[in-house]
Coordinates of C-alpha atoms in Angstrom, one line a residue:
X1 CA 79.9 99.1 77.8
X2 CA 81.5 97.9 81.0
X3 CA 80.4 95.5 83.4
X4 CA 77.9 96.3 86.2
X5 CA 79.3 96.9 89.8
X6 CA 75.9 96.5 91.3
X7 CA 72.8 94.9 89.7
X8 CA 69.4 96.7 91.1
X9 CA 68.7 93.7 93.0
X10 CA 72.3 93.4 94.3
X11 CA 72.1 97.0 95.8
X12 CA 68.8 96.2 97.1
X13 CA 69.6 93.3 98.9
X14 CA 72.8 94.8 100.3
X15 CA 70.9 97.9 101.5
X16 CA 67.3 96.6 102.4
X17 CA 66.1 99.2 100.1
X18 CA 63.2 99.9 97.8
X19 CA 63.4 99.7 94.3
X20 CA 61.9 102.7 92.0
X21 CA 62.0 102.8 88.4
X22 CA 63.1 100.4 85.9
X23 CA 67.0 100.2 86.1
X24 CA 69.1 97.2 85.4
X25 CA 72.2 98.3 87.4
X26 CA 75.1 100.5 88.0
X27 CA 78.9 100.5 86.8
X28 CA 80.0 102.8 89.5
X29 CA 79.4 105.1 92.6
X30 CA 79.5 108.7 93.1
X31 CA 78.7 111.2 95.7
X32 CA 79.4 114.2 93.3
X33 CA 77.2 115.2 90.4
X34 CA 79.8 117.1 88.7
X35 CA 82.3 114.5 88.5
X36 CA 80.1 111.3 88.1
X37 CA 80.5 109.2 84.9
X38 CA 77.4 107.8 83.1
X39 CA 76.3 104.9 84.8
X40 CA 77.1 105.6 88.1
X41 CA 74.9 105.0 91.4
X42 CA 74.6 109.0 92.6
X43 CA 74.3 108.6 96.6
X44 CA 72.8 111.7 98.1
X45 CA 74.5 112.0 101.1
X46 CA 73.6 114.6 103.8
X47 CA 76.0 116.7 105.4
X48 CA 75.9 119.6 107.5
X49 CA 76.6 122.1 104.8
X50 CA 74.6 120.6 102.0
X51 CA 72.1 117.9 101.4
X52 CA 72.8 115.7 98.4
X53 CA 69.2 115.1 97.5
X54 CA 69.3 118.8 96.1
X55 CA 71.5 117.3 93.3
X56 CA 69.6 114.1 92.5
X57 CA 67.9 115.7 89.2
X58 CA 71.0 117.0 87.9
X59 CA 73.1 113.7 88.5
X60 CA 70.4 111.9 86.6
X61 CA 70.3 114.5 84.0
X62 CA 74.2 113.7 83.6
X63 CA 73.4 110.3 82.9
X64 CA 73.2 108.6 86.6
X65 CA 72.2 105.2 86.4
X66 CA 70.0 105.6 89.2
X67 CA 70.2 107.6 92.7
X68 CA 70.5 106.3 96.5
X69 CA 68.0 108.4 98.3
X70 CA 66.1 108.4 101.5
X71 CA 63.1 110.1 99.7
X72 CA 62.0 111.2 96.1
X73 CA 63.7 114.8 96.0
X74 CA 61.5 117.5 94.0
X75 CA 61.6 117.4 90.6
X76 CA 62.5 114.3 90.4
X77 CA 59.9 112.1 88.1
X78 CA 58.1 109.5 89.7
X79 CA 59.8 107.1 87.0
X80 CA 63.4 107.8 88.0
X81 CA 65.7 105.0 88.8
X82 CA 66.0 105.2 92.7
X83 CA 66.9 103.0 95.7
X84 CA 64.8 104.3 98.5
X85 CA 66.8 103.9 102.0
X86 CA 66.1 105.1 105.6
X87 CA 69.6 106.8 105.4
X88 CA 71.8 107.1 102.7
X89 CA 75.1 107.1 104.4
X90 CA 74.0 104.1 106.1
X91 CA 72.9 102.7 102.8
X92 CA 76.6 103.2 101.3
X93 CA 78.1 101.6 104.3
X94 CA 76.0 98.4 103.9
X95 CA 77.1 98.6 99.9
X96 CA 80.6 98.7 101.3
X97 CA 80.1 95.8 103.8
X98 CA 78.6 93.4 101.4
X99 CA 81.3 94.4 98.6
X100 CA 84.1 93.7 101.4
X101 CA 82.2 90.4 102.1
X102 CA 81.9 89.3 98.4
X103 CA 85.5 90.1 97.5
X104 CA 88.6 87.7 97.8
X105 CA 90.9 91.0 97.7
X106 CA 93.8 91.1 100.0
X107 CA 93.0 94.1 102.1
X108 CA 95.7 96.5 103.1
X109 CA 94.8 99.5 105.3
X110 CA 96.9 102.7 106.1
X111 CA 96.7 104.9 108.7
X112 CA 99.4 107.8 110.7
X113 CA 100.0 111.1 111.2
X114 CA 102.0 111.6 108.1
X115 CA 102.7 109.7 104.9
X116 CA 99.2 108.1 104.7
X117 CA 98.6 109.0 101.2
X118 CA 101.9 108.9 100.0
X119 CA 102.3 105.1 101.5
X120 CA 98.9 104.4 100.0
X121 CA 100.1 105.4 96.7
X122 CA 103.0 103.4 96.8
X123 CA 101.3 100.4 97.7
X124 CA 98.9 100.9 94.6
X125 CA 102.3 101.2 92.3
X126 CA 104.1 98.0 94.2
X127 CA 101.2 95.9 94.1
X128 CA 100.0 96.7 90.3
X129 CA 102.4 94.1 88.6
X130 CA 100.8 91.4 90.8
X131 CA 97.2 91.8 90.2
X132 CA 94.2 94.0 89.9
X133 CA 94.4 96.8 92.5
X134 CA 91.6 98.9 94.0
X135 CA 92.4 101.7 96.0
X136 CA 91.5 104.8 97.3
X137 CA 91.2 107.9 95.2
X138 CA 92.7 111.1 97.0
X139 CA 92.3 111.1 100.4
X140 CA 89.0 109.3 100.7
X141 CA 89.6 108.2 104.4
X142 CA 86.7 109.3 106.6
X143 CA 83.4 108.3 107.6
X144 CA 82.3 108.4 104.1
X145 CA 85.6 108.0 102.0
X146 CA 86.1 104.5 103.2
X147 CA 82.8 103.1 102.7
X148 CA 82.7 104.9 99.1
X149 CA 86.1 103.2 98.4
X150 CA 84.8 99.7 99.6
X151 CA 81.4 100.2 97.6
X152 CA 83.4 100.8 94.5
X153 CA 85.2 97.7 94.6
X154 CA 84.6 95.3 92.0
X155 CA 84.2 91.4 93.0
X156 CA 87.4 90.6 91.0
X157 CA 89.9 92.9 92.7
X158 CA 93.1 90.8 93.7
X159 CA 94.4 93.6 96.3
X160 CA 92.3 96.5 98.1
X161 CA 94.4 99.7 99.4
X162 CA 92.4 101.7 101.8
X163 CA 93.2 104.7 104.0
X164 CA 91.9 105.7 107.0
X165 CA 92.2 109.1 108.6
X166 CA 90.7 110.6 112.0
X167 CA 90.2 113.9 113.8
X168 CA 88.8 112.4 116.8
X169 CA 89.3 109.2 119.1
X170 CA 86.9 106.4 118.0
X171 CA 86.9 107.3 114.5
X172 CA 89.3 104.6 113.0
X173 CA 88.1 101.3 114.9
X174 CA 84.5 101.4 112.8
X175 CA 85.9 102.2 109.7
X176 CA 88.4 99.3 110.4
X177 CA 85.5 96.9 111.4
X178 CA 84.0 97.7 107.8
X179 CA 87.2 97.2 105.9
X180 CA 88.2 94.1 107.6
X181 CA 91.8 94.4 106.6
X182 CA 94.4 91.6 106.4
X183 CA 97.1 94.2 106.9
X184 CA 97.2 97.1 108.9
X185 CA 100.0 99.7 108.5
X186 CA 100.6 102.7 110.6
X187 CA 103.3 105.0 109.1
X188 CA 103.9 107.2 112.2
X189 CA 102.3 109.1 115.4
X190 CA 103.4 112.6 115.4
X191 CA 102.2 116.4 116.5
X192 CA 98.9 116.0 114.6
X193 CA 95.2 116.9 115.4
X194 CA 96.7 117.6 119.2
X195 CA 93.8 120.3 119.0
X196 CA 91.4 117.0 119.8
X197 CA 93.9 115.0 122.2
X198 CA 95.5 115.7 125.3
X199 CA 99.0 114.3 124.4
X200 CA 100.6 112.4 121.4
X201 CA 100.4 109.2 123.6
X202 CA 96.3 109.3 123.0
X203 CA 97.1 110.0 119.2
X204 CA 98.9 106.6 119.1
X205 CA 96.0 105.0 120.8
X206 CA 93.8 106.4 118.3
X207 CA 95.8 105.2 115.6
X208 CA 95.9 101.7 117.1
X209 CA 92.4 101.4 116.4
X210 CA 93.3 100.3 113.1
X211 CA 93.9 96.8 114.5
X212 CA 90.1 96.7 115.8
X213 CA 88.9 95.0 112.3
X214 CA 91.9 93.1 111.6
X215 CA 91.3 90.1 110.1
X216 CA 92.4 86.9 111.8
X217 CA 96.1 85.7 111.2
X218 CA 96.3 89.6 110.0
X219 CA 99.7 91.5 110.2
X220 CA 100.4 94.9 111.8
X221 CA 103.5 96.8 110.2
X222 CA 104.5 99.2 112.9
X223 CA 107.4 101.9 112.9
X224 CA 109.7 100.4 115.4
X225 CA 111.7 103.8 116.1
X226 CA 108.4 105.8 116.8
X227 CA 108.6 107.2 120.5
X228 CA 104.8 105.6 121.1
X229 CA 106.1 101.9 119.6
X230 CA 105.3 99.9 122.6
X231 CA 101.7 101.2 122.6
X232 CA 101.4 100.0 119.2
X233 CA 102.9 96.8 119.7
X234 CA 100.7 96.3 122.9
X235 CA 97.5 97.0 120.8
X236 CA 98.5 94.8 117.6
X237 CA 99.4 91.9 119.8
X238 CA 95.9 92.1 121.7
X239 CA 94.2 92.1 118.3
X240 CA 96.2 88.8 117.4
X241 CA 98.1 90.7 114.9
X242 CA 101.7 89.3 113.4
X243 CA 104.3 91.7 113.5
X244 CA 106.6 93.6 111.0
X245 CA 108.3 96.3 111.7
X246 CA 110.4 99.1 109.7
X247 CA 112.9 101.8 111.0
X248 CA 116.1 102.3 111.7
X249 CA 116.6 100.1 114.7
X250 CA 115.5 96.3 115.5
X251 CA 113.3 95.8 112.4
X252 CA 112.5 93.2 110.3
X253 CA 112.5 96.1 107.2
X254 CA 115.6 97.8 108.5
X255 CA 116.8 101.4 107.5
X256 CA 120.5 101.6 106.8
X257 CA 121.3 104.6 104.9
X258 CA 119.7 107.0 102.9
X259 CA 121.1 109.0 99.9
X260 CA 119.2 112.0 98.9
X261 CA 119.6 113.3 95.5
X262 CA 118.0 116.0 93.8
X263 CA 115.7 114.2 91.8
X264 CA 115.8 110.6 93.5
X265 CA 116.4 108.6 96.6
X266 CA 118.6 105.8 97.0
X267 CA 117.7 103.5 99.9
X268 CA 120.1 101.3 101.9
X269 CA 118.5 98.7 103.8
X270 CA 118.2 95.2 105.2
X271 CA 115.6 92.6 104.7
X272 CA 115.6 89.8 107.1
X273 CA 119.6 90.6 107.8
X274 CA 120.3 90.6 104.0
X275 CA 121.5 94.1 102.5
X276 CA 119.3 95.2 100.0
X277 CA 119.5 98.7 98.0
X278 CA 116.5 100.1 96.2
X279 CA 115.8 103.5 94.5
X280 CA 112.9 106.0 94.7
X281 CA 111.9 108.1 91.8
X282 CA 111.6 111.1 94.1
X283 CA 113.6 113.0 96.6
X284 CA 112.8 112.6 100.4
X285 CA 114.3 111.1 103.4
X286 CA 110.9 110.5 104.6
X287 CA 109.9 108.6 101.5
X288 CA 112.7 106.0 102.5
X289 CA 110.3 105.4 105.8
X290 CA 107.1 105.3 103.5
X291 CA 108.8 103.0 101.3
X292 CA 110.0 100.4 103.8
X293 CA 106.6 100.7 105.5
X294 CA 105.0 99.6 101.9
X295 CA 107.2 97.2 101.6
X296 CA 106.6 95.3 104.6
X297 CA 102.8 95.7 103.8
X298 CA 103.3 94.0 100.3
X299 CA 105.3 91.3 101.8
X300 CA 102.5 90.3 104.6
X301 CA 100.0 90.7 101.5
X302 CA 102.0 87.5 99.8
X303 CA 104.0 89.4 97.7
X304 CA 107.9 89.3 96.8
X305 CA 108.9 92.7 98.3
X306 CA 112.1 92.7 95.9
X307 CA 110.4 92.4 93.1
X308 CA 108.0 95.1 93.9
X309 CA 110.6 97.3 94.8
X310 CA 111.8 97.6 91.2
X311 CA 108.5 99.8 90.6
X312 CA 109.7 102.7 93.2
X313 CA 112.4 103.8 90.7
X314 CA 110.0 105.2 88.4
X315 CA 107.3 106.4 91.4
X316 CA 106.5 110.2 91.9
X317 CA 104.4 111.6 94.6
X318 CA 101.0 112.7 94.1
X319 CA 99.6 116.3 93.6
X320 CA 99.7 117.9 96.8
X321 CA 102.4 115.8 98.6
X322 CA 105.7 116.2 97.1
X323 CA 104.9 116.6 93.2
X324 CA 107.5 118.1 91.3
X325 CA 107.4 120.9 88.3
X326 CA 109.7 122.5 86.2
X327 CA 108.2 126.0 85.3
X328 CA 110.0 127.1 82.1
X329 CA 110.4 130.6 81.6
X330 CA 110.4 132.7 78.3
X331 CA 110.0 131.1 75.0
X332 CA 110.9 127.3 75.3
X333 CA 112.6 128.0 78.5
X334 CA 115.1 130.5 77.1
X335 CA 115.1 132.6 80.2
X336 CA 115.6 129.6 82.7
X337 CA 113.3 127.9 85.1
X338 CA 112.0 127.4 88.6
X339 CA 111.5 124.4 90.4
X340 CA 108.6 123.7 92.3
X341 CA 107.6 121.0 94.9
X342 CA 103.9 120.9 95.5
X343 CA 103.4 120.1 99.3
X344 CA 100.3 122.2 99.6
X345 CA 97.6 119.5 100.6
X346 CA 98.1 119.3 104.6
X347 CA 100.7 120.1 107.6
X348 CA 102.0 119.7 110.6
X349 CA 105.4 119.9 112.6
X350 CA 106.8 116.5 111.2
X351 CA 105.7 117.0 107.6
X352 CA 107.0 120.3 107.3
X353 CA 110.4 119.7 108.6
X354 CA 110.5 116.6 106.1
X355 CA 109.4 119.1 103.3
X356 CA 111.9 121.4 104.2
X357 CA 114.8 118.6 104.3
X358 CA 113.8 118.1 100.7
X359 CA 114.1 121.7 99.6
X360 CA 117.2 121.9 101.7
X361 CA 118.8 119.1 99.3
X362 CA 117.6 120.9 96.3
X363 CA 120.4 122.4 93.9
X364 CA 120.0 126.2 92.6
X365 CA 120.9 128.0 89.6
X366 CA 123.0 131.1 89.8
X367 CA 123.2 134.2 87.3
X368 CA 120.3 133.3 84.7
X369 CA 117.7 135.7 86.8
X370 CA 117.2 139.3 87.9
X371 CA 118.7 138.0 91.1
X372 CA 122.1 137.0 90.9
X373 CA 121.9 133.8 93.5
X374 CA 119.0 131.1 93.2
X375 CA 117.7 130.5 96.2
X376 CA 115.7 127.8 98.1
X377 CA 112.4 129.6 99.1
X378 CA 109.6 128.2 101.4
X379 CA 106.2 129.3 101.2
X380 CA 104.3 128.3 104.5
X381 CA 100.6 128.6 105.3
X382 CA 98.9 127.8 108.8
X383 CA 99.4 123.9 110.4
X384 CA 95.7 123.7 112.0
X385 CA 94.3 121.4 114.6
X386 CA 97.5 121.8 117.0
X387 CA 95.6 122.9 120.0
X388 CA 96.9 125.4 122.9
X389 CA 100.6 124.7 121.9
X390 CA 100.2 125.6 118.1
X391 CA 102.1 129.1 118.2
X392 CA 105.0 127.4 119.9
X393 CA 105.0 124.3 117.6
X394 CA 104.9 127.0 114.6
X395 CA 107.8 129.0 116.1
X396 CA 109.7 125.9 116.7
X397 CA 110.3 125.4 113.0
X398 CA 112.8 128.4 112.9
X399 CA 115.2 126.2 115.2
X400 CA 114.5 122.9 112.9
X401 CA 118.0 121.8 112.0
X402 CA 116.0 121.4 108.2
X403 CA 115.4 124.9 108.0
X404 CA 119.4 125.9 107.8
X405 CA 119.4 125.3 103.9
X406 CA 116.7 127.4 103.5
X407 CA 117.3 131.1 102.3
X408 CA 113.6 132.7 102.5
X409 CA 110.6 132.0 104.0
X410 CA 107.3 133.8 103.3
X411 CA 104.4 132.9 105.6
X412 CA 100.6 133.4 105.5
X413 CA 98.1 133.1 108.2
X414 CA 98.1 134.2 111.7
X415 CA 99.5 131.0 113.3
X416 CA 102.2 131.0 110.8
X417 CA 103.1 134.5 111.8
X418 CA 104.8 132.5 115.0
X419 CA 107.7 131.2 112.8
X420 CA 107.8 134.4 111.0
X421 CA 108.7 136.4 113.8
X422 CA 111.0 133.6 115.3
X423 CA 113.1 133.5 111.8
X424 CA 116.4 135.8 111.6
X425 CA 116.3 138.4 109.7
X426 CA 118.2 136.9 106.6
X427 CA 115.5 134.2 106.5
X428 CA 112.4 136.3 106.9
X429 CA 110.4 136.9 103.8
X430 CA 106.9 138.3 104.0
X431 CA 104.0 137.8 106.3
X432 CA 100.5 137.7 104.9
X433 CA 97.2 137.2 106.2
X434 CA 95.7 135.1 103.6
X435 CA 96.9 132.8 100.7
X436 CA 95.9 134.7 97.8
X437 CA 98.1 137.5 98.9
X438 CA 101.1 135.0 99.2
X439 CA 100.0 134.0 95.7
X440 CA 100.4 137.5 94.4
X441 CA 103.7 137.7 96.3
X442 CA 105.3 134.4 94.6
X443 CA 104.4 136.2 91.4
X444 CA 106.9 139.0 92.2
X445 CA 109.3 137.5 94.0
X446 CA 110.4 134.0 92.3
X447 CA 112.8 134.1 89.9
X448 CA 114.7 131.8 87.5
X449 CA 117.4 129.6 89.2
X450 CA 115.0 129.5 92.3
X451 CA 113.6 126.3 93.7
X452 CA 110.1 126.7 95.8
X453 CA 108.1 124.4 98.2
X454 CA 104.6 125.5 99.3
X455 CA 102.9 123.8 102.2
X456 CA 100.3 124.5 104.8
X457 CA 97.3 122.7 106.4
X458 CA 94.5 121.9 103.5
X459 CA 92.3 124.8 105.7
X460 CA 95.2 127.1 105.0
X461 CA 94.3 127.1 101.0
X462 CA 98.1 126.8 99.7
X463 CA 96.8 125.7 96.0
X464 CA 96.8 129.2 94.6
X465 CA 100.4 129.8 95.6
X466 CA 101.3 126.6 93.5
X467 CA 99.2 127.7 90.6
X468 CA 100.7 131.3 90.7
X469 CA 104.2 130.0 90.6
X470 CA 103.5 127.2 88.0
X471 CA 101.5 130.2 86.0
X472 CA 104.9 132.0 85.7
X473 CA 105.5 129.7 83.0
X474 CA 105.3 126.7 81.0
X475 CA 104.9 124.1 84.1
X476 CA 105.6 120.5 83.3
X477 CA 106.0 117.4 85.7
X478 CA 109.8 117.2 86.6
X479 CA 109.9 113.5 85.8
X480 CA 108.9 114.3 82.2
X481 CA 111.0 117.1 82.0
X482 CA 114.2 115.3 82.9
X483 CA 114.6 117.1 86.2
X484 CA 117.0 119.2 84.7
X485 CA 118.4 122.2 85.8
X486 CA 117.6 125.3 83.6
X487 CA 117.5 124.8 79.8
X488 CA 118.8 128.1 78.9
X489 CA 122.0 128.3 77.5
X490 CA 124.7 129.0 80.2
X491 CA 122.8 128.1 83.1
X492 CA 124.8 126.1 86.1
X493 CA 123.7 124.4 89.5
X494 CA 124.8 125.8 92.4
X495 CA 125.0 125.3 96.0
X496 CA 123.8 127.5 99.2
X497 CA 122.1 130.6 97.7
X498 CA 121.9 133.9 99.6
X499 CA 120.1 136.5 97.3
X500 CA 117.8 138.8 98.6
X501 CA 113.8 138.2 98.5

């Protein structure tokens, strides 16, 4: 049995709550009765759509060690193990605050318009050889995700890596004050959530709220090339931060050159004026920026960045953010293969262009499928929360330099129709209203030798398109498959494609 994360007495003292039932403590914390582990504290959060109190009985039946509630729910036994508080979200925040106070971990917090989760996952990997790392799951970066991550932190963690997101101004500051980071990193400021802001400059100010809780003597890691760098720097200096910059211009972690290959990225950089080369085990120029940002944060946390960078050669992006799959067609891949880039979790103009650049750098294979020439195919869903200019921003992707290497673009959603209409006829694939219809289109369109990329905002539901392509054959992670081209005898790599769709 693992050690207790929270004893009942500790949890009650942290929250000011009332203990009910007989229970010693809990080994973890969960807000989902479907995925909790035995011994977890189930937190009955109350949201607009559902009330977690309705699932307390189910959670206890599944083995929850106790439940954090504001009242005893109907159907829960009188002797059930409970911690009763006035407000369960406030109770979770109180646990988070106490967990942070009792921890000696170096805390790193990440925000930005693009690259938050990717950079957070890089940091998790970079720090792992140097101590026990506690990091946010998935994109737990909002008003409940940050306190949940902190409340789950074991007292003996050496490092904590948090992701902090926002949709509106004023959301990051209280989460930063809760986290009290030693290192605060902004990956980028770009056109995301414009529906809630008057300008990108306002987005920059909202991202700069991450410095609100910076510990005394803390470090701000900033994108030196960003158009709004001056605003970020001013906010960081006002918070008393030491500055570390990354980018192509004047920066301590300076990017000199990037070589993007089909399955990796080589980064030529300078650290403190000294030349430095390292490799990332996945393709993407944007990954070079994320990596430099992460390495700057690692140095600020007291770790040698040159030693940490060795991990990046084996690093792979998480699901939905550039994860790569090889889909073998036919028995043992005899009918060739399809390569898939899963970028389905979220999207804005900057991240779509980055994903298109990765797709454009991928080799295709000719002469192994129904279509004579292999193709680079993009399946794109709506980019959400872009405000009044959303249609223009969608249409503008047709003129993006990264679009030139793409052979076919299939679109779904009312906003993405603007891009579909702006594309030249030779690139224009299908347009459909819903992602389920696009998934069906993918089943009938994709062929051996093709490379596909799927991207859209979370609300566009592009997951079914990813699953449809994976279901064409045996899907294996590209790194485990060696990321080779088709394993079919006679298959060969090719350059620019031109087949029909």
